[in-house]
Coordinates of C-alpha atoms in Angstrom, one line a residue:
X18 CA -47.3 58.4 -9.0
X19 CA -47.4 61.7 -6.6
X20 CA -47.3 61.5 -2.8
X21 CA -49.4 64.1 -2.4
X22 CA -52.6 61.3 -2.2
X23 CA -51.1 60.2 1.6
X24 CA -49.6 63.2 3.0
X25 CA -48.9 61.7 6.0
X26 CA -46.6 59.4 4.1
X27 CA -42.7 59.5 5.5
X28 CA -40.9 58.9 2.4
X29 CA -37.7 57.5 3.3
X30 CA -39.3 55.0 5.6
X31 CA -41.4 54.3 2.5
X32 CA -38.3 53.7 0.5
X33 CA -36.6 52.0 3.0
X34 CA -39.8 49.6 3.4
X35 CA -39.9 48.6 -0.4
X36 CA -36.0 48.4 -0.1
X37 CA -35.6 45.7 2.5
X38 CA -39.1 43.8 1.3
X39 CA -37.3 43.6 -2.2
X40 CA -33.8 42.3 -0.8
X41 CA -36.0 39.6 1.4
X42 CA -37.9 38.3 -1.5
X43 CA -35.0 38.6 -3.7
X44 CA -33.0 36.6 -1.8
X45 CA -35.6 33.9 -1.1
X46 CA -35.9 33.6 -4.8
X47 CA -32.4 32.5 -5.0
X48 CA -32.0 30.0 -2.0
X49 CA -35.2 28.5 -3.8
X50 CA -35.5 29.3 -7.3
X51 CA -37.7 26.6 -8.5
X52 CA -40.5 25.8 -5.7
X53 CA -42.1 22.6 -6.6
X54 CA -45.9 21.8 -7.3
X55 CA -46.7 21.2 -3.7
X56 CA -45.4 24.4 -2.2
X57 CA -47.2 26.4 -5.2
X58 CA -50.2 24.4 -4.3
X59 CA -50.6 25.3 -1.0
X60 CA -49.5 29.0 -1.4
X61 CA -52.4 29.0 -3.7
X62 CA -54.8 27.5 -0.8
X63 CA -53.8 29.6 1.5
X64 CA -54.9 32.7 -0.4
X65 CA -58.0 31.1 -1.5
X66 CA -58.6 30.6 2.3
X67 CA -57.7 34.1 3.2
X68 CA -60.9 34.7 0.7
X69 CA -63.3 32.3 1.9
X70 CA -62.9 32.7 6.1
X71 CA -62.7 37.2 5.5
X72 CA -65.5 37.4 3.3
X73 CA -67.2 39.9 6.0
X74 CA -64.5 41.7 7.1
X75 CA -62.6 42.4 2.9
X76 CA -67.0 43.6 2.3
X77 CA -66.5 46.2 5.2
X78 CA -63.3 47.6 4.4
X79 CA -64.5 48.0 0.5
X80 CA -67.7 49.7 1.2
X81 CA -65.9 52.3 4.2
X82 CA -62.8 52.9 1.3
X83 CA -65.9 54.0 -1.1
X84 CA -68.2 55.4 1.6
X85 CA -70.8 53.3 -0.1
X86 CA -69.7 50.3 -2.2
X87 CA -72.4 47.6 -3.3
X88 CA -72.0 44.6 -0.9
X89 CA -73.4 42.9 -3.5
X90 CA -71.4 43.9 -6.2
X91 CA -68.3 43.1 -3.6
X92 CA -69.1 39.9 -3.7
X93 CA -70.0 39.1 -7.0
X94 CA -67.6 41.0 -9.1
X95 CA -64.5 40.7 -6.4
X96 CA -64.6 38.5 -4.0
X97 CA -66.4 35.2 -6.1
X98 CA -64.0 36.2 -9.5
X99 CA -61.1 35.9 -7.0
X100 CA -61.8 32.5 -5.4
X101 CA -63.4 31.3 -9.1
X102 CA -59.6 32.5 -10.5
X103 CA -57.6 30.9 -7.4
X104 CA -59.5 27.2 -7.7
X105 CA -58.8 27.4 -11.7
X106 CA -55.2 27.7 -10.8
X107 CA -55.0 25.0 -8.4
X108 CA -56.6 22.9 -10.7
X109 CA -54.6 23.5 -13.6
X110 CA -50.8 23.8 -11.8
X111 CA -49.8 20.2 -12.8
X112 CA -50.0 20.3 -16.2
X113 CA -49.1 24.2 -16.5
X114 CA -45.8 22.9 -14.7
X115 CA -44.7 20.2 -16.5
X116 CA -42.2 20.6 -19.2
X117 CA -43.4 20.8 -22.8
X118 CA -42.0 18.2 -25.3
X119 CA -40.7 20.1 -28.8
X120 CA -39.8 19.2 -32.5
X121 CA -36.3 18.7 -33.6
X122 CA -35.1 18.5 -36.8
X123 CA -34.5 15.8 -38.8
X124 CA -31.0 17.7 -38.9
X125 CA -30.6 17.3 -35.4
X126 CA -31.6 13.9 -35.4
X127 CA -31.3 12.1 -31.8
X128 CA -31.4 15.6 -30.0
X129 CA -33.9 16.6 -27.7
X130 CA -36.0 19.5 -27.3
X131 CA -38.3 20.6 -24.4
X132 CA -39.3 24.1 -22.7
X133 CA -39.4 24.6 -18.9
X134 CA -41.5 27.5 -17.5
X135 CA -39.2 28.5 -14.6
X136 CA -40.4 31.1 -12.0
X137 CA -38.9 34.9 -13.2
X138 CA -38.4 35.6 -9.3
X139 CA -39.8 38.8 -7.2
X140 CA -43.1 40.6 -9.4
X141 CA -44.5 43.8 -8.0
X142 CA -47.8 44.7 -8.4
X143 CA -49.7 48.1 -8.6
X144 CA -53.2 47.9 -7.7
X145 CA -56.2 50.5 -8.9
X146 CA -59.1 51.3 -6.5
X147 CA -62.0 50.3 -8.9
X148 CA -61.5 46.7 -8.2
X149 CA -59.1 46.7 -5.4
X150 CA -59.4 43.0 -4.6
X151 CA -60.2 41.2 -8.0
X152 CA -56.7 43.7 -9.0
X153 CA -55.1 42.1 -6.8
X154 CA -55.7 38.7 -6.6
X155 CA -56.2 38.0 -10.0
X156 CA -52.8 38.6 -11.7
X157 CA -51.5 37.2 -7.9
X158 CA -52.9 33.8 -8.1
X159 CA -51.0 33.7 -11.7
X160 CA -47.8 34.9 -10.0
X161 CA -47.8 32.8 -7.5
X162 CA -48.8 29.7 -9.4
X163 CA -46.0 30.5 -11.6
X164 CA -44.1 29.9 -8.3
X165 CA -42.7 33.7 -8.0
X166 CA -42.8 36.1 -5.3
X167 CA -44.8 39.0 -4.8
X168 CA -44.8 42.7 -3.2
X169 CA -48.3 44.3 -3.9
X170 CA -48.6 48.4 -3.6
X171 CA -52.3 49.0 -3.6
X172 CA -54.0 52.7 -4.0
X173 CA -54.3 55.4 -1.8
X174 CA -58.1 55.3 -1.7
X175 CA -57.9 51.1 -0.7
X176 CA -56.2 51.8 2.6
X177 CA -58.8 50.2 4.3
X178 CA -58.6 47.2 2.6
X179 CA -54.8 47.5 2.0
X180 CA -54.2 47.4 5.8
X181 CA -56.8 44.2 6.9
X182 CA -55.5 42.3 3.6
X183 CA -51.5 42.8 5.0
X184 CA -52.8 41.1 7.9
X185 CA -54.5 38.7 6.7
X186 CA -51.3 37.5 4.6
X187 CA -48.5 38.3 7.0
X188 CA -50.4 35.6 9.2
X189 CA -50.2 33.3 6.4
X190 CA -47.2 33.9 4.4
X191 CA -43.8 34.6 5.1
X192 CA -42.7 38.3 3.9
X193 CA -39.7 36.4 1.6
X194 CA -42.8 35.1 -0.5
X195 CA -45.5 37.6 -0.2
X196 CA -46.0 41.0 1.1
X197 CA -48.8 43.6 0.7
X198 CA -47.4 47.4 1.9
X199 CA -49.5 49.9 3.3
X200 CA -48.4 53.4 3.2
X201 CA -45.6 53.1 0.5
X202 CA -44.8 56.0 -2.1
X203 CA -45.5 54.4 -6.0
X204 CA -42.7 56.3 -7.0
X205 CA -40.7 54.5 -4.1
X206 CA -42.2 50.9 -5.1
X207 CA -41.9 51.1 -8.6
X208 CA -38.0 52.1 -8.4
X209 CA -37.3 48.2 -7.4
X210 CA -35.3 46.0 -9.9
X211 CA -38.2 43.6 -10.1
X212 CA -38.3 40.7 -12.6
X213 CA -41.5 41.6 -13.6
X214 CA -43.7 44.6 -13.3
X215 CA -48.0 44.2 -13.4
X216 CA -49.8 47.9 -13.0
X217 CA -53.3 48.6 -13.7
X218 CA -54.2 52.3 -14.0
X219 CA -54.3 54.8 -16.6
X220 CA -52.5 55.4 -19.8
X221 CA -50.8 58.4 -18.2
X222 CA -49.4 56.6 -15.4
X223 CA -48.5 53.5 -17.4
X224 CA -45.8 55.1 -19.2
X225 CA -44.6 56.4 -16.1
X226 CA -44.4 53.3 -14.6
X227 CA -43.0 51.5 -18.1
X228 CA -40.4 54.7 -17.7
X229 CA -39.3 53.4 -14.4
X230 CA -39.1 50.0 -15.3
X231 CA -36.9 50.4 -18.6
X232 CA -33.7 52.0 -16.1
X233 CA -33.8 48.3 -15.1
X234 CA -35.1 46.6 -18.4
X235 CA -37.9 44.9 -16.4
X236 CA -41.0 43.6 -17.9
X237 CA -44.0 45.1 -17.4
X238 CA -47.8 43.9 -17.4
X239 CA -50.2 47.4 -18.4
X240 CA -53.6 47.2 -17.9
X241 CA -54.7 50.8 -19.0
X242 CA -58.4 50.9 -20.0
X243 CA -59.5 53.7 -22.6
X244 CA -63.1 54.1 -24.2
X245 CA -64.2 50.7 -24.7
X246 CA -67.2 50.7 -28.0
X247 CA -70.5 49.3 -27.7
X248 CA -72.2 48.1 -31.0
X249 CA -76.1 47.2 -31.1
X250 CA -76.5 45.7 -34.9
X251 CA -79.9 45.9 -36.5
X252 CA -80.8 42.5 -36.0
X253 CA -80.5 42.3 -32.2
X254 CA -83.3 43.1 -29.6
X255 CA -83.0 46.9 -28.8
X256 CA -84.5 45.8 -25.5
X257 CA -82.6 43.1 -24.4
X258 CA -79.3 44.9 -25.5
X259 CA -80.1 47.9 -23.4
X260 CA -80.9 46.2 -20.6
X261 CA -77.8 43.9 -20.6
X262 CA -75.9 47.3 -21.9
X263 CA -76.7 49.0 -18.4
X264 CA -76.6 45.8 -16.6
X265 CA -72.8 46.3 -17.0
X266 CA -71.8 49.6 -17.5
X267 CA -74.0 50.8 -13.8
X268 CA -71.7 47.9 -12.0
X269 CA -69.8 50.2 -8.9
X270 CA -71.4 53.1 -10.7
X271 CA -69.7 52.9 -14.4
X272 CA -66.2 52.5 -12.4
X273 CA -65.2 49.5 -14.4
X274 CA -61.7 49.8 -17.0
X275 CA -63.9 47.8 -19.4
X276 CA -67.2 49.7 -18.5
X277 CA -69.0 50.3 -22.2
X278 CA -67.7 53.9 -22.5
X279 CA -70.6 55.2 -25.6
X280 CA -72.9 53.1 -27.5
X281 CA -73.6 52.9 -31.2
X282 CA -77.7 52.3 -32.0
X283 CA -79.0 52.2 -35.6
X284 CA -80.6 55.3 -36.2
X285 CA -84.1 53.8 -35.8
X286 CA -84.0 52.1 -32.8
X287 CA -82.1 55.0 -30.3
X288 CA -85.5 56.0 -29.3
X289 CA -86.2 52.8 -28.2
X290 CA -83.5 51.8 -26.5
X291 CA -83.7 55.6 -24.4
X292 CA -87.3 55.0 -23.6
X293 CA -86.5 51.4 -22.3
X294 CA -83.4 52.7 -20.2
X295 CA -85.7 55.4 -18.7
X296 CA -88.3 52.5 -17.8
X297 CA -85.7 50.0 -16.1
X298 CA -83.4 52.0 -14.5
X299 CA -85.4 52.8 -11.9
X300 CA -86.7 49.6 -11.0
X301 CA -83.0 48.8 -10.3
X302 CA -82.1 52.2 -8.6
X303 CA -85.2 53.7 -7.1
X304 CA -83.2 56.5 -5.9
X305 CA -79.4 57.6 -4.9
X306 CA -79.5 56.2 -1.5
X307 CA -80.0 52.9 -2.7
X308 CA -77.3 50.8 -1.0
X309 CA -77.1 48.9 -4.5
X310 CA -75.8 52.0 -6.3
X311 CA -72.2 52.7 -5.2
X312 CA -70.7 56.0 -4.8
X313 CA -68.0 58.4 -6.9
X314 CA -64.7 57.3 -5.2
X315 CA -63.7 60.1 -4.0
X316 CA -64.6 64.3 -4.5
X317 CA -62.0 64.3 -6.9
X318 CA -63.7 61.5 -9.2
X319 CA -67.1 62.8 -8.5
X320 CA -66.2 66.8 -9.0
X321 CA -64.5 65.7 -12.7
X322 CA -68.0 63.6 -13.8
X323 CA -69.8 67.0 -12.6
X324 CA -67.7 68.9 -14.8
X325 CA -68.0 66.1 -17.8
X326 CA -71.7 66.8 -17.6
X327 CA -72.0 70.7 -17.5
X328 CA -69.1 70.8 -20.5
X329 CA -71.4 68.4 -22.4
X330 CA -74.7 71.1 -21.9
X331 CA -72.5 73.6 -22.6
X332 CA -71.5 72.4 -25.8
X333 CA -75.0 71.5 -27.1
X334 CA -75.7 67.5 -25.9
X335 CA -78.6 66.7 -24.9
X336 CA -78.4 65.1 -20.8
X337 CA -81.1 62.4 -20.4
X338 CA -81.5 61.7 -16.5
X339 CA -82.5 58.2 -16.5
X340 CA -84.2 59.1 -12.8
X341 CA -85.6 61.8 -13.5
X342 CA -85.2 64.9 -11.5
X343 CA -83.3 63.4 -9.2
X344 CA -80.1 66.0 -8.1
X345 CA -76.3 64.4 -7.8
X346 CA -75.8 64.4 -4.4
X347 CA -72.7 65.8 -3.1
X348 CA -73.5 64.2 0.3
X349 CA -73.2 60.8 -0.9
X350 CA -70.7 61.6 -4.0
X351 CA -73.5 59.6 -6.4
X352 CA -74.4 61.1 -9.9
X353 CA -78.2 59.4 -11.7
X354 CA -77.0 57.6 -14.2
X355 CA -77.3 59.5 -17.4
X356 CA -77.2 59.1 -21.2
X357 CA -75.5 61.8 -23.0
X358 CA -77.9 62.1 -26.8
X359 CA -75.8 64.3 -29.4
X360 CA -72.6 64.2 -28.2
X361 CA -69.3 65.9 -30.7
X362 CA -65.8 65.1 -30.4
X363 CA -65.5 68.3 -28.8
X364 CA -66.5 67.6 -25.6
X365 CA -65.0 65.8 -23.0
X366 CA -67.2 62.9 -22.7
X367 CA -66.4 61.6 -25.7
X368 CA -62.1 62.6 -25.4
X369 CA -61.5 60.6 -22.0
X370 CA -62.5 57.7 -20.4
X371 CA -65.8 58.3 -18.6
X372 CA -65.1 56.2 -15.1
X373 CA -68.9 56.7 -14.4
X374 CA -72.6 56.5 -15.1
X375 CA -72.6 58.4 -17.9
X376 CA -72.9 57.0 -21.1
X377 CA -72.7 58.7 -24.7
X378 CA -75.4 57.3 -27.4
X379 CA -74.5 57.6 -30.9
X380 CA -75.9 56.4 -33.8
X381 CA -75.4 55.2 -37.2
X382 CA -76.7 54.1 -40.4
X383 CA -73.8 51.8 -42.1
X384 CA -71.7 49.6 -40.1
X385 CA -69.1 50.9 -41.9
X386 CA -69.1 54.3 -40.2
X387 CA -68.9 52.6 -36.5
X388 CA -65.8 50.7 -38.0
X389 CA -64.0 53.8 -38.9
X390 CA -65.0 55.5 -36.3
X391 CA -63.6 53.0 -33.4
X392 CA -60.4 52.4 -36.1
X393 CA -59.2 56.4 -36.0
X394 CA -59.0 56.4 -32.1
X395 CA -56.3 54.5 -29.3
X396 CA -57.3 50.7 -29.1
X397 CA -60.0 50.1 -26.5
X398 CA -59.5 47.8 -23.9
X399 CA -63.0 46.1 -24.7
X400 CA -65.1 46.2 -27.9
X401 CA -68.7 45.1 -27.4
X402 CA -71.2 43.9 -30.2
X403 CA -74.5 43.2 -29.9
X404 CA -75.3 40.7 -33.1
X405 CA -76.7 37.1 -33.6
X406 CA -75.3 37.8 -37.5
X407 CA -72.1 35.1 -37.9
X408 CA -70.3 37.8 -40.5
X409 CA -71.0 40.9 -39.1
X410 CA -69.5 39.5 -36.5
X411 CA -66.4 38.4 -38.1
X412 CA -66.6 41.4 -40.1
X413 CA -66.4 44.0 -36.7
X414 CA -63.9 41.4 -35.0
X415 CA -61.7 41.9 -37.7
X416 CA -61.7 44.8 -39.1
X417 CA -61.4 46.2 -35.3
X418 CA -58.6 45.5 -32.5
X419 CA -59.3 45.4 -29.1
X420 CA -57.9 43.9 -25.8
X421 CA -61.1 41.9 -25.6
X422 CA -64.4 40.8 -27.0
X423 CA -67.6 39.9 -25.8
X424 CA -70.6 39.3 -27.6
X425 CA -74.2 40.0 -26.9
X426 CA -72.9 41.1 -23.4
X427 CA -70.4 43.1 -21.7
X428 CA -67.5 42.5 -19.8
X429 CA -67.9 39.1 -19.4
X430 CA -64.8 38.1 -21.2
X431 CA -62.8 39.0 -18.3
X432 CA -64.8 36.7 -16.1
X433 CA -63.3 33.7 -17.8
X434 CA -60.3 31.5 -17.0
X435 CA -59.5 30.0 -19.9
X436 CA -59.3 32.9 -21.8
X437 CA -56.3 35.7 -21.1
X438 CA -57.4 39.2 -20.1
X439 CA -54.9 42.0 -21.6
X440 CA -55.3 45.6 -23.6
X441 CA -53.5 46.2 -26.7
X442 CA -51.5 49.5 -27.3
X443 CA -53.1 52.7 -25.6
X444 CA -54.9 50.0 -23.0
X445 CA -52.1 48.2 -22.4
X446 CA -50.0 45.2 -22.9
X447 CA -49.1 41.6 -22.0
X448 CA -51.7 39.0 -20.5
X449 CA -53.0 37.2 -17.6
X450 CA -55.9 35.1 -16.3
X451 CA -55.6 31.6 -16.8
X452 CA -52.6 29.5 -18.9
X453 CA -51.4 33.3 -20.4
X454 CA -51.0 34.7 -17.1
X455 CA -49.1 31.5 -15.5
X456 CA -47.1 31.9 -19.2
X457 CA -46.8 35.7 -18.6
X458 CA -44.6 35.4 -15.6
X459 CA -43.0 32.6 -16.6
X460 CA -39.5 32.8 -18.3
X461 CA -40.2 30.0 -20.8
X462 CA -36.0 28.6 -20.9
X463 CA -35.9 26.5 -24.0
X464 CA -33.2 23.4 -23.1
X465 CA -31.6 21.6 -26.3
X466 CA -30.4 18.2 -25.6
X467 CA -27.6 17.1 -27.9
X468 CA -27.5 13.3 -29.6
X469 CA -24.7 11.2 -28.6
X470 CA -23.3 11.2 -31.8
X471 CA -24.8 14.4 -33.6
X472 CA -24.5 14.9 -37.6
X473 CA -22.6 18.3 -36.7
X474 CA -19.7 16.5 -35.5
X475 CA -18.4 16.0 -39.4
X476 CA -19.0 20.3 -40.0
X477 CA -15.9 21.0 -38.4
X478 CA -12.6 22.7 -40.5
X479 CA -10.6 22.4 -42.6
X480 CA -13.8 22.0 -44.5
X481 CA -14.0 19.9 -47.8
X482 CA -16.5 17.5 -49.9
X483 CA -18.0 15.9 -47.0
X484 CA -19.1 19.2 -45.9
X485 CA -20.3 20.4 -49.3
X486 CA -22.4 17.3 -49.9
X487 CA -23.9 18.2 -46.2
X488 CA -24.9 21.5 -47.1
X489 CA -26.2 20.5 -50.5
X490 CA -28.6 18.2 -48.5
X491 CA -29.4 20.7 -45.9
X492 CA -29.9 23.6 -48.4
X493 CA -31.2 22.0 -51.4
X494 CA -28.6 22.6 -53.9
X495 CA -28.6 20.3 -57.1

């Protein structure tokens, strides 16, 4: 929420720039308050388009915003989850739009109910670095298919892609529907009377940003992340579950809000599962300059994962380099991805979110102990479980809360449409992907249609036996 991040920042053109976006869009919203299907449907095509003809150029900025980001992983986790999420939309706008029929009481016999989701008007959105374009253009397609319109404030390390993305869509959209802002203050954007707020960040900043949007009672969207658990039951390949395990968690180098944060083993299969890390890890990262393994943001980011690992010796772990004696490079702001074996309370690694390649193992002998132990700390944003047993599954599921779930993977929950994507407490609230996010910024207006000759016209005064033998009917009196 500081400006120190762009110092070059002039902060009353800043607030002046959110200003006059937010009176454009504003005012847009109420000359057209409803857009219909077709307009939605090709606002949504046009951003899908954006996608598909950039596809080289959205790559490029990424990788030079991270010094190194995995083109790879670009494509895979951002740019294909994007389109994937855009075409679901499209598909799906008819019937999301249409009105939805409702039960009336027998008591109001002839009357109509029905519920029409009616855009909210102008949403601004806060975007993280980690996944600056799936960030975006998730919760956006929603918005937009919702038939709102949008400001988007991206982060300070996404400048790259921030500016080439504001092109892109000031060629395609007018500024009244959407408008991405380079070079704005987040204390300046988040000021704005919008009718809904999405940011995706940290806990810390959340509630500053839910601070700022209670002066105006605005809604909020909070994706906030936390320690997300990983469980590998007794019953499930140790080998398989590692592999999958780091599959996930060494996508843009740990940098993931629902990155498995520590791992639970049973006690008699963490030697395994270390050995086998130490055996495929390399094979997928030969070494730090791989172009596959993206950097530490920033020296910031990579400096605090430095310091995570040296509190961690300190206070007795033991660090397992799963490359061996390969160094962190300060050159290339990379760290080996590492397993952290005895790890307390105490230390760091396991008190904040990691937002890297390092990984905690812990173990455990009663199932019990891993429930308690996830139960006692802020609600993850993901829980992961590792189990082909039906009610120890049911019996973690529910004896746990979580934003999400996946099981016998990781974070491929949020990969899916149909299903909404959202924390719960300390990671967040409210939903989107799919129906819940269309729903999300949506004001559901529930419309009552009276009969044209309702029973309530006889429960008017002076009240007498025609209204007592009513209420005897309607309340069950003998």
């Amino acid at each position: 929420m500081n400006q120190a991040a762009n110092p070059n920042l002039n902060v009353e053109a800043s607030a002046q720039r959110v200003q006059e976006t937010y009176e454009k869009q504003h005012q847009a919203y109420l000359a057209n308050p409803y857009p219909e299907y077709e307009e939605r449907l090709a606002n949504l095509q046009k951003l899908e388009n954006i996608l598909k003809n950039n596809r080289v150029a959205i790559t490029e900025a990424i990788n030079k915003d991270y010094g190194n980001r995995s083109i790879h992983e670009t494509e895979f986790l951002e740019l294909f989850g994007s389109i994937d999420g855009i075409k679901y939309c499209r598909k799906q706008l008819k019937s999301w739009m249409k009105p939805q029929k409702r039960h009336t009481s027998i008591w109001f016999f002839g009357g109509k109910n029905k519920v029409l989701p009616q855009p909210k008007g102008v949403v601004g959105i806060v975007v993280p670095w980690n996944y600056p374009l799936f960030l975006c253009m998730s919760p956006l397609a929603n918005v937009l298919a919702a038939g709102n319109r949008a400001m988007i404030k991206m982060a300070a390390n996404s400048q790259n892609l921030c500016r080439l993305l504001a092109d892109l869509v000031n060629k395609e959209f007018g500024e009244d529907t959407l408008a991405i802002l380079p070079g704005v203050s987040a204390s300046d954007f988040t000021d704005m009377p919008y009718d809904h707020l999405v940011f995706t960040g940290s806990p810390n900043v959340g509630r500053q940003v839910m601070e700022k949007a209670s002066k105006h009672l605005t809604p909020v969207t909070l994706e906030l992340g936390g320690k997300s658990p990983c469980i590998v039951a007794e019953d499930y390949d140790i080998e398989l579950a590692c592999e999958r395990i780091l599959q996930g968690k060494l996508y843009n180098a740990g940098q993931t809000c629902v990155a498995p944060d520590y791992v639970f083993l049973p006690e008699s299969k963490a030697d395994a599962f270390i050995e086998h890390a130490k055996k495929i890890v390399p094979q997928r990262y030969p070494n730090l300059e791989t172009k596959d393994f993206t950097s530490i943001i920033d020296k910031r980011a990579y400096s605090r994962l430095i310091q995570t690992l040296d509190d961690a010796k300190e206070k007795g772990a033991q660090v397992v380099n799963l490359l061996g004696d390969v160094e962190p490079s300060d050159e290339l702001e990379k760290i080996p991805p590492t397993l952290i074996l005895d790890s307390t309370t105490e230390m760091t690694v396991m008190q904040e979110e990691i937002f890297g390649p390092i990984m905690p193992v812990k173990t455990y002998r009663d199932i019990n102990e891993v429930i308690e132990f996830i139960n006692i700390r802020e609600r993850p944003l993901a829980l992961y479980l590792f189990s082909k047993n039906k009610p120890l599954q049911d019996k973690v599921i529910k004896n746990t809360i979580s934003g999400g779930v996946s099981l016998n993977d990781v974070m491929m929950h949020v990969a899916q449409h149909d299903i909404p994507f959202g924390g719960v407490g300390n990671s967040g609230m409210g939903h989107y992907h799919g129906k819940e996010g269309f729903i999300e910024f949506s004001k559901l207006r529930p419309i009552f249609q009276q009969a044209p000759s309702p029973g309530t016209k006889y429960m008017v005064a002076p009240f007498g036996k025609t209204m007592d033998f009513m209420l005897r009917m309607m309340l069950g009196k003998r």
